[in-house]
Short mmCIF file of C-alpha atoms in Angstrom, two decimals:
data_model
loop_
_atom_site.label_atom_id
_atom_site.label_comp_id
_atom_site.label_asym_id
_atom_site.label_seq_id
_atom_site.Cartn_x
_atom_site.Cartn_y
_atom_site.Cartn_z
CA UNK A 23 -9.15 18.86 -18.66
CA UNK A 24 -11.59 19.10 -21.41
CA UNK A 25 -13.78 16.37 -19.49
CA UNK A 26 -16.63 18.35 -17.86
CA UNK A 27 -18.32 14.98 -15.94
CA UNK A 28 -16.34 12.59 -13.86
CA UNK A 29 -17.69 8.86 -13.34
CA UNK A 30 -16.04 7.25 -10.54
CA UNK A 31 -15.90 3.16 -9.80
CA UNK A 32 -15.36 2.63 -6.32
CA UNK A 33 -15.84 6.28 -4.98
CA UNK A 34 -16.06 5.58 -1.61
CA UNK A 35 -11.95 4.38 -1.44
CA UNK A 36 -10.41 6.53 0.61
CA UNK A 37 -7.85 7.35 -2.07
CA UNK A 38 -10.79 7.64 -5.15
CA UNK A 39 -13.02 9.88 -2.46
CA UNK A 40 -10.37 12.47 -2.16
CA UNK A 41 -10.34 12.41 -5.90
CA UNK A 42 -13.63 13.12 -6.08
CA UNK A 43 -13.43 15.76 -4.30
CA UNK A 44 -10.88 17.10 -5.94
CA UNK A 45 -12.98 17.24 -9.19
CA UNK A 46 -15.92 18.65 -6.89
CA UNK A 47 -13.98 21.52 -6.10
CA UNK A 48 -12.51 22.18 -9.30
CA UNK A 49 -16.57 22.42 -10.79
CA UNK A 50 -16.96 19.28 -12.09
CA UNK A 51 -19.89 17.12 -12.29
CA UNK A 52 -18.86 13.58 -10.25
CA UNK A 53 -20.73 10.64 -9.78
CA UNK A 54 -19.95 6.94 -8.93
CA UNK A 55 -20.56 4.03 -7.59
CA UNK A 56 -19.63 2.02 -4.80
CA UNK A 57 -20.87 -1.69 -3.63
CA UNK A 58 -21.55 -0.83 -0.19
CA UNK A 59 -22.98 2.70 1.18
CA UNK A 60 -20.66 4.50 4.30
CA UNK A 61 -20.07 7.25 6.28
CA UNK A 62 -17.63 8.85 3.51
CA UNK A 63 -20.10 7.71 0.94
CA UNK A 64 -22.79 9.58 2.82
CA UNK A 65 -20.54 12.77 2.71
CA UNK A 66 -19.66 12.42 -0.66
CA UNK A 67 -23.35 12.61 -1.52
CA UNK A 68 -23.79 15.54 0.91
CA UNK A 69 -20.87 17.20 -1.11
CA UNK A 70 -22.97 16.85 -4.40
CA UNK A 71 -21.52 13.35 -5.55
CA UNK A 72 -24.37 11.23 -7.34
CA UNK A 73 -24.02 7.80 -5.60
CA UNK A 74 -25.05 4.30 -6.53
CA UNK A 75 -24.71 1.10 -5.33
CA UNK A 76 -25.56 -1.55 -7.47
CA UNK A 77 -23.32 -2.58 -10.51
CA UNK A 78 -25.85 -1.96 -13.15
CA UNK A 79 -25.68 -0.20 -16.61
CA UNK A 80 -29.27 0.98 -15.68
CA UNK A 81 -28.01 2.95 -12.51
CA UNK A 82 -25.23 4.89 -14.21
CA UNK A 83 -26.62 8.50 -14.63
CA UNK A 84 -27.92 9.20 -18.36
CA UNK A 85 -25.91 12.13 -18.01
CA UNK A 86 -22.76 10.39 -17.85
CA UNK A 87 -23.00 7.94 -20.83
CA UNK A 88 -21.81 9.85 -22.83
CA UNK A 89 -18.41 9.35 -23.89
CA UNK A 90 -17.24 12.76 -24.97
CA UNK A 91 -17.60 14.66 -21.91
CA UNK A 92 -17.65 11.83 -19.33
CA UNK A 93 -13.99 10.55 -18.26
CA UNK A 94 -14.07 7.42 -16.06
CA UNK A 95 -11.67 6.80 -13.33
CA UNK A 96 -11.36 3.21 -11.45
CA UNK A 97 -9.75 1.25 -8.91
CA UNK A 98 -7.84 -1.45 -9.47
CA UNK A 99 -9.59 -3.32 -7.08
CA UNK A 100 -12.45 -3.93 -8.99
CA UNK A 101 -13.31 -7.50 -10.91
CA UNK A 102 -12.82 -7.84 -14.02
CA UNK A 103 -16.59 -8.92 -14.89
CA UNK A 104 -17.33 -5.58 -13.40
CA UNK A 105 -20.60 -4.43 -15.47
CA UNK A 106 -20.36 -0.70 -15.56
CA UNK A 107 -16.73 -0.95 -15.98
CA UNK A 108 -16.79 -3.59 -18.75
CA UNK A 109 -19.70 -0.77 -20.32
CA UNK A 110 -17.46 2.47 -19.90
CA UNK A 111 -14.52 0.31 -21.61
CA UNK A 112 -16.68 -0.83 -24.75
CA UNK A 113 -18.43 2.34 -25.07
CA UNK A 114 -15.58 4.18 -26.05
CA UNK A 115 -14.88 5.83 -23.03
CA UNK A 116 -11.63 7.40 -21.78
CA UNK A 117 -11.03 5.02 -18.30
CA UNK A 118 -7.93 5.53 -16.35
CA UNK A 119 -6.96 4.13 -12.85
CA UNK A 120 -6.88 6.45 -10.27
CA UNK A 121 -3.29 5.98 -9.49
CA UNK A 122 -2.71 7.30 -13.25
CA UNK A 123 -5.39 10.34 -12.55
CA UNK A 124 -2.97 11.46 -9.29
CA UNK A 125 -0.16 11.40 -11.24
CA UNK A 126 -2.01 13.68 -14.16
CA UNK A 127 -3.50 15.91 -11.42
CA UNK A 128 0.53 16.07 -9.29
CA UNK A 129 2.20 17.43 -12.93
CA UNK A 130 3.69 20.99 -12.22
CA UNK A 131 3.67 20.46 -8.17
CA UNK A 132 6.24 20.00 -5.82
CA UNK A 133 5.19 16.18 -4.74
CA UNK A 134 6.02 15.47 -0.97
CA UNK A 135 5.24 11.07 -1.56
CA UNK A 136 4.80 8.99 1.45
CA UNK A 137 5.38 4.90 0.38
CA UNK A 138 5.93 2.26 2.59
CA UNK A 139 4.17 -0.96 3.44
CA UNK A 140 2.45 0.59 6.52
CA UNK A 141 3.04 4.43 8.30
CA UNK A 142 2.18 6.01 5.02
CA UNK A 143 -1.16 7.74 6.02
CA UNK A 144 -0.45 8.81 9.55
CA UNK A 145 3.21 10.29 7.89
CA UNK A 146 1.48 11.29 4.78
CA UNK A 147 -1.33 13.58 6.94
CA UNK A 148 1.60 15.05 9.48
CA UNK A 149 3.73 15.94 6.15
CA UNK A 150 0.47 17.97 5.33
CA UNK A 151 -0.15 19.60 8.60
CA UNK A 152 3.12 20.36 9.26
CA UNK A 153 2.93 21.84 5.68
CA UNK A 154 0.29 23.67 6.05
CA UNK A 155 0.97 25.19 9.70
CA UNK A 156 4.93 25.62 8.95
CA UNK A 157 5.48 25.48 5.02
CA UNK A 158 3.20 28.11 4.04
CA UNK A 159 0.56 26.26 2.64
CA UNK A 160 0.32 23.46 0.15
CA UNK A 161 -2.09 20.67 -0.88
CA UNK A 162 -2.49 17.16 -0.25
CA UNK A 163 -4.11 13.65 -1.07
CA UNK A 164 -4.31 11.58 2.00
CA UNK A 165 -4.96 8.13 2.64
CA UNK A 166 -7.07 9.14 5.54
CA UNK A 167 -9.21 11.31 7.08
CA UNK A 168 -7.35 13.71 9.14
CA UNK A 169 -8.77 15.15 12.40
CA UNK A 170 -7.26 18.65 11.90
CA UNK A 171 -8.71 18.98 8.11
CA UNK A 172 -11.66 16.71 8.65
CA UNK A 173 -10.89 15.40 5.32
CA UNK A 174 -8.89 13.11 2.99
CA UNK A 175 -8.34 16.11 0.52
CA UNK A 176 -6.12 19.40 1.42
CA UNK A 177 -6.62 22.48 -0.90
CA UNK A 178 -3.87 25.51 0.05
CA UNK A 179 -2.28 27.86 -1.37
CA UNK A 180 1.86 27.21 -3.19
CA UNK A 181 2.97 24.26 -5.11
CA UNK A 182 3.79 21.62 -2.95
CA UNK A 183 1.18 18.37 -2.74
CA UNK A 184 1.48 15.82 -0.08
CA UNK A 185 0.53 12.55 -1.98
CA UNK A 186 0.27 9.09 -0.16
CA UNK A 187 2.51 6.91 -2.57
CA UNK A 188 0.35 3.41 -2.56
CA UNK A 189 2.24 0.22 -3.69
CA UNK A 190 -0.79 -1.83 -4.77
CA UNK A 191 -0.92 -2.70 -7.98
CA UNK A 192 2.00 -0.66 -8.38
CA UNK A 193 0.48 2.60 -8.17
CA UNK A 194 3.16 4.84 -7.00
CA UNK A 195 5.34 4.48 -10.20
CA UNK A 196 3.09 7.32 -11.38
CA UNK A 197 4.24 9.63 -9.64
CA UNK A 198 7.56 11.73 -9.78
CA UNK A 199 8.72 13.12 -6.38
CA UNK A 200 10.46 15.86 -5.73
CA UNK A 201 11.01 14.37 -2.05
CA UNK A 202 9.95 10.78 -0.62
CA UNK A 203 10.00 9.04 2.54
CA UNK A 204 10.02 4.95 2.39
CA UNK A 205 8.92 3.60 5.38
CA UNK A 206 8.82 0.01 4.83
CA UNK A 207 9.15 -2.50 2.11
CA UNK A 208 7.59 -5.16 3.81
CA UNK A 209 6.29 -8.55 1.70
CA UNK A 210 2.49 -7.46 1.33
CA UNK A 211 0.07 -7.72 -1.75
CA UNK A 212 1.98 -11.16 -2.52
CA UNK A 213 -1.46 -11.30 -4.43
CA UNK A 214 -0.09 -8.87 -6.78
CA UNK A 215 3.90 -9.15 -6.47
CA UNK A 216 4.43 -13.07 -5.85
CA UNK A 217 7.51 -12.69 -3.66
CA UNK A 218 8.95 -10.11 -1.29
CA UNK A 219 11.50 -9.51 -3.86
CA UNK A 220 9.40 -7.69 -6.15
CA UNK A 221 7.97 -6.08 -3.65
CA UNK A 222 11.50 -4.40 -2.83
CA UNK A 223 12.41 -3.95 -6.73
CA UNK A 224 8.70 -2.12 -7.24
CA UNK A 225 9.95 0.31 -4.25
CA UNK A 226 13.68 0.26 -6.07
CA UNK A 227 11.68 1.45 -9.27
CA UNK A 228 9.93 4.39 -7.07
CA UNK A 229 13.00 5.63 -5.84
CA UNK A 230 14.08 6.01 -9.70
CA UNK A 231 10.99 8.17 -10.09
CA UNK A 232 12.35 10.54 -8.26
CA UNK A 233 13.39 13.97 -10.38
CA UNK A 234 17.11 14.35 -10.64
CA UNK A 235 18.20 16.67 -7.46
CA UNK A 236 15.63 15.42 -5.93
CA UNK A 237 15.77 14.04 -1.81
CA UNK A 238 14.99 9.81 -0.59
CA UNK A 239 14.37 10.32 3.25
CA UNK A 240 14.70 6.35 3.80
CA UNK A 241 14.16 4.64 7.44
CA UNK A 242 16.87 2.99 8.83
CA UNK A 243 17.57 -0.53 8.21
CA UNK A 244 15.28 -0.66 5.07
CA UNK A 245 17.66 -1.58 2.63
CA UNK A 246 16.47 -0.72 -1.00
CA UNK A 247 18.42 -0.43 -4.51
CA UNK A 248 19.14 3.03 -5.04
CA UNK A 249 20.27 3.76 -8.71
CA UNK A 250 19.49 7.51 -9.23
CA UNK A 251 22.71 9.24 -9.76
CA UNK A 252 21.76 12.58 -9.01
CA UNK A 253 19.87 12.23 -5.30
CA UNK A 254 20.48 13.12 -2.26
CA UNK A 255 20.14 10.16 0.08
CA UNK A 256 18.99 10.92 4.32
CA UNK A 257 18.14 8.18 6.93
CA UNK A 258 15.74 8.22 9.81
CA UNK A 259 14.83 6.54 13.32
CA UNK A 260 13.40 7.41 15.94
CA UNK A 261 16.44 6.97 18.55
CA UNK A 262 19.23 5.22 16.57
CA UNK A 263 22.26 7.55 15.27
CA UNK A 264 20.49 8.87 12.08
CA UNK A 265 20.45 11.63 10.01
CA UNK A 266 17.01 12.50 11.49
CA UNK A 267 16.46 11.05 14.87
CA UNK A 268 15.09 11.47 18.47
CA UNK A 269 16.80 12.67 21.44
CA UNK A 270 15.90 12.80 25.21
CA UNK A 271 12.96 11.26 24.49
CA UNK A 272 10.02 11.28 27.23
CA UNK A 273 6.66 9.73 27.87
CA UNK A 274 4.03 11.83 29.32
CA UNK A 275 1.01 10.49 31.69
CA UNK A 276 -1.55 10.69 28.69
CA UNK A 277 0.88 8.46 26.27
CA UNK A 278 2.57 11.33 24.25
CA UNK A 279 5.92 12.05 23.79
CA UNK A 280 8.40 14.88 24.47
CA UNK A 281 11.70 14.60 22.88
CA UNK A 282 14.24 16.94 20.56
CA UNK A 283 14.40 16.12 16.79
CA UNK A 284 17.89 16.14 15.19
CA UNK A 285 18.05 17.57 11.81
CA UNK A 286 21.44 17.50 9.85
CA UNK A 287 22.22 21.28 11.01
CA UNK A 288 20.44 21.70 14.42
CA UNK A 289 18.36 19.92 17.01
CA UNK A 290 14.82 21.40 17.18
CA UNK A 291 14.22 20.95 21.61
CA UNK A 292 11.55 20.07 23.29
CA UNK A 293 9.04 18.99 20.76
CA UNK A 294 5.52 17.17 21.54
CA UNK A 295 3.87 15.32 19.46
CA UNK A 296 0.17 15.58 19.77
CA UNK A 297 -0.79 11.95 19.73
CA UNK A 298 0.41 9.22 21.53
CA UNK A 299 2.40 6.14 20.71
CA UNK A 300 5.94 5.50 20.14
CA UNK A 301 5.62 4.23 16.36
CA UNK A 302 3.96 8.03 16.15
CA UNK A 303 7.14 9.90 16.92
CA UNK A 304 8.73 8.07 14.30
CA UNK A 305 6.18 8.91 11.62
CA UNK A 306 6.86 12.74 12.84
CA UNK A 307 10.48 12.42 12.16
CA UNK A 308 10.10 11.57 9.01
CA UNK A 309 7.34 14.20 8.25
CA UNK A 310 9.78 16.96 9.57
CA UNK A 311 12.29 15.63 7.55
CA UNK A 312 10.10 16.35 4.42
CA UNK A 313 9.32 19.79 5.94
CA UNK A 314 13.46 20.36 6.26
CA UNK A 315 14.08 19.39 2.82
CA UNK A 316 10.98 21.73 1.50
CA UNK A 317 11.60 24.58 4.07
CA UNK A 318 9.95 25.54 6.86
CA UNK A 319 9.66 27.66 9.83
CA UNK A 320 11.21 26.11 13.24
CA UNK A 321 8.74 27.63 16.00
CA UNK A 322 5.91 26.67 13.53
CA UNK A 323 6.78 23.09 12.55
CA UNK A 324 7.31 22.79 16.56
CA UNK A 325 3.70 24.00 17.23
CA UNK A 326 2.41 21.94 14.34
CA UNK A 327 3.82 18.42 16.00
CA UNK A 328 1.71 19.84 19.72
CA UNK A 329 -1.42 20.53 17.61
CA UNK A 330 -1.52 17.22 15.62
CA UNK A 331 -4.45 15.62 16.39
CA UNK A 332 -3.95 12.39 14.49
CA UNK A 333 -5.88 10.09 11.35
CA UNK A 334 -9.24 8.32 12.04
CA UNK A 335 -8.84 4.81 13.06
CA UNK A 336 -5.03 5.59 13.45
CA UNK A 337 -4.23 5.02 17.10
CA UNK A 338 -7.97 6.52 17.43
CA UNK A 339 -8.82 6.65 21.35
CA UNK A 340 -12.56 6.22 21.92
CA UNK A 341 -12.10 5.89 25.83
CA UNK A 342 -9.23 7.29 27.29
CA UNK A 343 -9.74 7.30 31.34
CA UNK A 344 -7.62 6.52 34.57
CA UNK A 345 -9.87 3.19 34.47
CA UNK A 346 -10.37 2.27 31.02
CA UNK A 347 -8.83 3.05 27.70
CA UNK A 348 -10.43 2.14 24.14
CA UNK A 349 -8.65 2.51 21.36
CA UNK A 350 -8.86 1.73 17.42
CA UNK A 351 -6.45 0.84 14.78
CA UNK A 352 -5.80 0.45 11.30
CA UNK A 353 -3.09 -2.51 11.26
CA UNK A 354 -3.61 -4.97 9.11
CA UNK A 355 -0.20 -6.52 8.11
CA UNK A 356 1.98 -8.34 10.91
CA UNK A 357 4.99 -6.16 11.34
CA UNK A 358 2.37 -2.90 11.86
CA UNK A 359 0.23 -5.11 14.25
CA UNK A 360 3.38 -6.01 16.40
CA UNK A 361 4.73 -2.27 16.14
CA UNK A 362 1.02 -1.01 17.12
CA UNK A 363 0.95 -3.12 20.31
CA UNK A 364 4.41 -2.55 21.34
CA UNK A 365 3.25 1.49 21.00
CA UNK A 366 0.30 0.19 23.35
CA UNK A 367 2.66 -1.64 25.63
CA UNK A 368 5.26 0.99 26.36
CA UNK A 369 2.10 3.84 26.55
CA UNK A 370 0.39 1.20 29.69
CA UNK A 371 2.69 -0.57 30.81
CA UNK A 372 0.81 -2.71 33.58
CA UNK A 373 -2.25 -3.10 32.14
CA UNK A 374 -3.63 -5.61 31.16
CA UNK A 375 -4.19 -5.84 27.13
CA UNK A 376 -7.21 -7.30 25.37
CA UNK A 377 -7.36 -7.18 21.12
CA UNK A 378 -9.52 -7.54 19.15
CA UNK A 379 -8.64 -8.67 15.48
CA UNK A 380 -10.13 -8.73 12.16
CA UNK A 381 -8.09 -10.30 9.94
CA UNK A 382 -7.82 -8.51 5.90
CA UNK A 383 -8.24 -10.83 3.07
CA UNK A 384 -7.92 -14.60 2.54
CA UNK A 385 -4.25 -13.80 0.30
CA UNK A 386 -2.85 -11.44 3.69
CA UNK A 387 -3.79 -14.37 6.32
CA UNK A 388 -2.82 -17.83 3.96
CA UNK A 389 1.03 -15.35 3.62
CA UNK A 390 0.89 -14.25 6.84
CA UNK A 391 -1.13 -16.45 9.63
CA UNK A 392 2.02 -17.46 11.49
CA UNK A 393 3.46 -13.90 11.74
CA UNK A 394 0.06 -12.75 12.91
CA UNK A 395 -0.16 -14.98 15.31
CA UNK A 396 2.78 -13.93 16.72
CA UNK A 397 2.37 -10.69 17.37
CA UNK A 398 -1.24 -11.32 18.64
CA UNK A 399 0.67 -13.36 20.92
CA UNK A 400 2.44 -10.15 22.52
CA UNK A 401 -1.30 -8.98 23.71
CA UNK A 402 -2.94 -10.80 26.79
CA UNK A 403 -6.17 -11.95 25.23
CA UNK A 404 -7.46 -11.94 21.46
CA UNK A 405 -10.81 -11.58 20.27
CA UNK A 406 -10.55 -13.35 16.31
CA UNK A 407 -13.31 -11.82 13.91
CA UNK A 408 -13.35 -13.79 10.77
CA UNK A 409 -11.36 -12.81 7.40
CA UNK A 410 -12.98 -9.80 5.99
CA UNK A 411 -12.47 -10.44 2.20
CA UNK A 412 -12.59 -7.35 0.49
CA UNK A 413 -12.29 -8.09 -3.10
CA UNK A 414 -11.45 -11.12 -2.81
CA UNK A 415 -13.32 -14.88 -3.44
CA UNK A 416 -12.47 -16.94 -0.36
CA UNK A 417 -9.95 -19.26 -0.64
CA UNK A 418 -10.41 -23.18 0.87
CA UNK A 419 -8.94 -23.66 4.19
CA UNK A 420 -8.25 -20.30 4.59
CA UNK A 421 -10.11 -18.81 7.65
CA UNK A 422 -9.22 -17.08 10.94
CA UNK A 423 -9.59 -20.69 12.57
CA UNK A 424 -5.21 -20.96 11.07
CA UNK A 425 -4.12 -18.50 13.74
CA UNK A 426 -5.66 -20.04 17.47
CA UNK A 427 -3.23 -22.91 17.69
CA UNK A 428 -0.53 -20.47 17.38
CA UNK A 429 -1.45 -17.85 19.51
CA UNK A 430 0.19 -18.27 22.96
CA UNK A 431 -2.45 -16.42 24.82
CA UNK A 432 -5.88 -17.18 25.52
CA UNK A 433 -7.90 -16.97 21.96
CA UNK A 434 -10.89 -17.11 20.85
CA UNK A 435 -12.94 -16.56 17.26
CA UNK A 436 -16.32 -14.42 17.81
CA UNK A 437 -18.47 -14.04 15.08
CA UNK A 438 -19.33 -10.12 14.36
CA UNK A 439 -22.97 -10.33 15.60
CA UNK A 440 -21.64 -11.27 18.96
CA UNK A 441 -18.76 -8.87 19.29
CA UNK A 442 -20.65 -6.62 21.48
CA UNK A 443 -21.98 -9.21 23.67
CA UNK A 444 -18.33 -10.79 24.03
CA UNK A 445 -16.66 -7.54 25.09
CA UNK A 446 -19.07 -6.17 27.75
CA UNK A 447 -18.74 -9.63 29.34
CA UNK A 448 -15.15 -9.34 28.89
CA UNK A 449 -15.24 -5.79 30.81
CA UNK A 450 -11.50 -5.24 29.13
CA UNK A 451 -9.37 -2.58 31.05
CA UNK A 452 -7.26 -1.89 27.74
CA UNK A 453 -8.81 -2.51 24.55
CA UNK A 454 -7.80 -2.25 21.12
CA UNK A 455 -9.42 -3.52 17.75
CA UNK A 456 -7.53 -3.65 14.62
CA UNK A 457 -8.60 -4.15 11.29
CA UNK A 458 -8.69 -2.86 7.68
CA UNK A 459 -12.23 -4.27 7.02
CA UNK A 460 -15.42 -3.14 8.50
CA UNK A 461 -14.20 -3.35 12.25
CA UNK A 462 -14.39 0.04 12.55
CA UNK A 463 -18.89 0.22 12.44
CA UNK A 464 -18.20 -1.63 15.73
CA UNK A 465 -16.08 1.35 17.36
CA UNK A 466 -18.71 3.67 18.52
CA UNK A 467 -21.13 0.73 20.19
CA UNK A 468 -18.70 -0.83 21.31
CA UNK A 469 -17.40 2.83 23.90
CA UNK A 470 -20.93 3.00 24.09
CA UNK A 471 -21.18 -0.54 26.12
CA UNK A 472 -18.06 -0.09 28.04
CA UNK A 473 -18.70 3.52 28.97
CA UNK A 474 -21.87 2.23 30.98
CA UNK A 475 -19.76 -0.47 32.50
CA UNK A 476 -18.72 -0.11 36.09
#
């Protein structure tokens, strides 16, 4: 790339990060801005990313103003009236969307994509483990930070590139795939698609982007126009009759799993997956299945599932003790909330299960309030923060206040400043907060309170 400065809008994504990183490593100069600093915008800057955090011409570096050697990459989640964005695009600058700068940096790899409406990072960063434990290497761009690589960004050796395949805004139709897993095609992002339907025909349209002879790992029961005539089609559960599917499948003391994973031409025995949760041991079939189409080595890939040792604020214990357990999650749509607390169900069966929920933009809750508050209702007792908005301008009537007369358990909405106060008096025996918002600041004092509780 002829670009020798990189000027990133929204740097501290988790997808644009990696990115960054990327172009770090490859001995670029990268700055951008963000509207809100962070813990991965605090290791970006430690990395040697210039930060900023006000949307002002006047705090873009005067080194990167200048539009022959600066390229600009953004995220669609920006506003339009976005200042330095609106400057880079009158100034003559070349400004791409990130999803358009993976696909430019995944030409001449062997692209492993994860989609689906929810299990794409936790599949995404096993596909690269396993990878890089049992497929000799590779690369990858995760939509997390894994706990094995410490990182969102993978840089081995050999062709093959673990990508997360986001659907927002359409993003994974720039990528071509030499192998994908769908894991859902839920109705999400009705902000961007309208219906459910064109969320399914956007996923339809992925599939087509894979090469001819290329492999569709789909899960069983999502049911998605296929049209590629030259693709080789497999199917996955986690104990149904599948192509790729769990046998003999155990739960250990801690919440893990022991089972044997059936491949189309053997059964791999006595497999554990490092992390607990039922929902987990699906993801892993479905990251083996990648490493069986790719090639790998058995007694590796078998070590790699023991050694996994999961995604931050994936299934991410904080307190995990005969008398308490703390855990955090990422859900934010209704079908990976009810799947989450099922996982949390069948791990502690007994105990009794208090969540705490932040619900994910105004759009998400007006589509989705009822379905929320029915799988909140599966819990014991819920904890409401209100509607984080992300990039969005609220919308009237819309508020956390929908869900409470649906909810079947006892409910209540606690505003963030009184979180902490609310759960020590609570004293929970199982807790779990989800939330894609800023939930996750609250983690570490909130083990700190209940780890001094008696």
């Amino acid at each position: 790339m002829e670009f020798s400065k990189m000027y990133f809008l929204g740097v501290g994504g988790i997808g644009m990060s990696a990115l960054a990183r990327y172009f770090v490593h490859e001995g670029k100069k990268v700055a951008g801005y963000d509207r809100t600093p962070s813990a991965l915008t605090s290791a970006l800057e430690r990395e040697g990313v210039g930060m900023t955090y006000e949307d002002s011409v006047d705090t873009i570096p005067d080194e990167f103003k200048k539009p022959s050697d600066t390229m600009v990459v953004y995220t669609p989640a920006l506003p339009s009236d976005h200042r330095q964005l609106n400057f880079f695009r009158s100034g003559g600058f070349e400004v791409v969307k990130r999803s358009q700068m993976l696909g430019v940096v995944s030409r001449g790899k062997y692209v492993m994509a994860v989609a689906g409406t929810h299990g794409k990072t936790t599949t995404t960063t096993m596909t690269a483990w396993f990878d890089h434990e049992a497929g000799g290497g590779g690369s990858a761009f995760l939509g997390g930070i894994s706990k094995n690589f410490d990182s969102n960004l993978v840089l081995g050796p050999g062709d093959r590139l673990a990508v997360e395949a986001d659907e927002f805004d359409r993003s994974f139709l720039q990528l071509r795939p030499d192998v994908a897993v769908v894991t859902a095609a839920d109705a999400d992002h009705l902000d961007i698609y309208g219906t459910h339907e064109a969320v399914r025909e956007a996923f339809s349209d992925f599939i087509a982007r894979i090469v001819p002879g290329g492999t569709l790992i789909l899960r069983r029961g999502v049911d998605l126009a296929v049209r590629n005539e030259d693709l080789r089609v497999y199917r996955y559960a986690f104990d149904a009759p599948a192509d790729f599917h769990a046998e003999r499948v155990r739960v250990l003391d801690d919440g893990r799993h022991t089972f044997d994973l059936v491949c189309p031409d053997r059964v791999i025995r006595d497999c554990t997956l490092g992390i607990p949760g039922r929902i987990n041991v699906e993801n892993c079939i479905a990251a083996a299945a990648m490493l069986w189409v790719a090639g790998f080595d058995e007694e590796k890939l078998r070590g790699a599932m023991a050694s996994f040792a999961g995604v931050r604020r994936r299934f991410d214990f904080y307190i995990n003790t005969p008398r308490r357990i703390y855990m955090d999650d990422y859900a934010h749509h209704p079908d990976e909330l009810r799947a989450a607390i099922g996982s949390v169900r069948g791990m502690f069966p007994g105990r009794r299960l208090t969540v705490v929920f932040q619900p994910h933009l105004y759009t998400r809750t007006r589509d989705f309030y009822r379905e929320f508050a029915s799988a909140l209702s599966e819990s014991d007792e819920v904890l409401l923060l209100p509607i984080y908005p992300a990039r969005e301008e609220p919308i009237e009537g819309v508020c956390s206040d929908m869900l409470l007369p649906l909810i079947s358990v006892p409910a209540q909405i606690v505003e963030k400043e009184r979180l902490l106060e609310e759960v020590t008096r609570k004293n929970p025996e199982l807790l779990v907060t989800f939330g894609a918002g800023d939930i996750d600041r609250f983690c570490e004092p909130i083990a700190e309170r209940l780890s001094r509780l008696p």
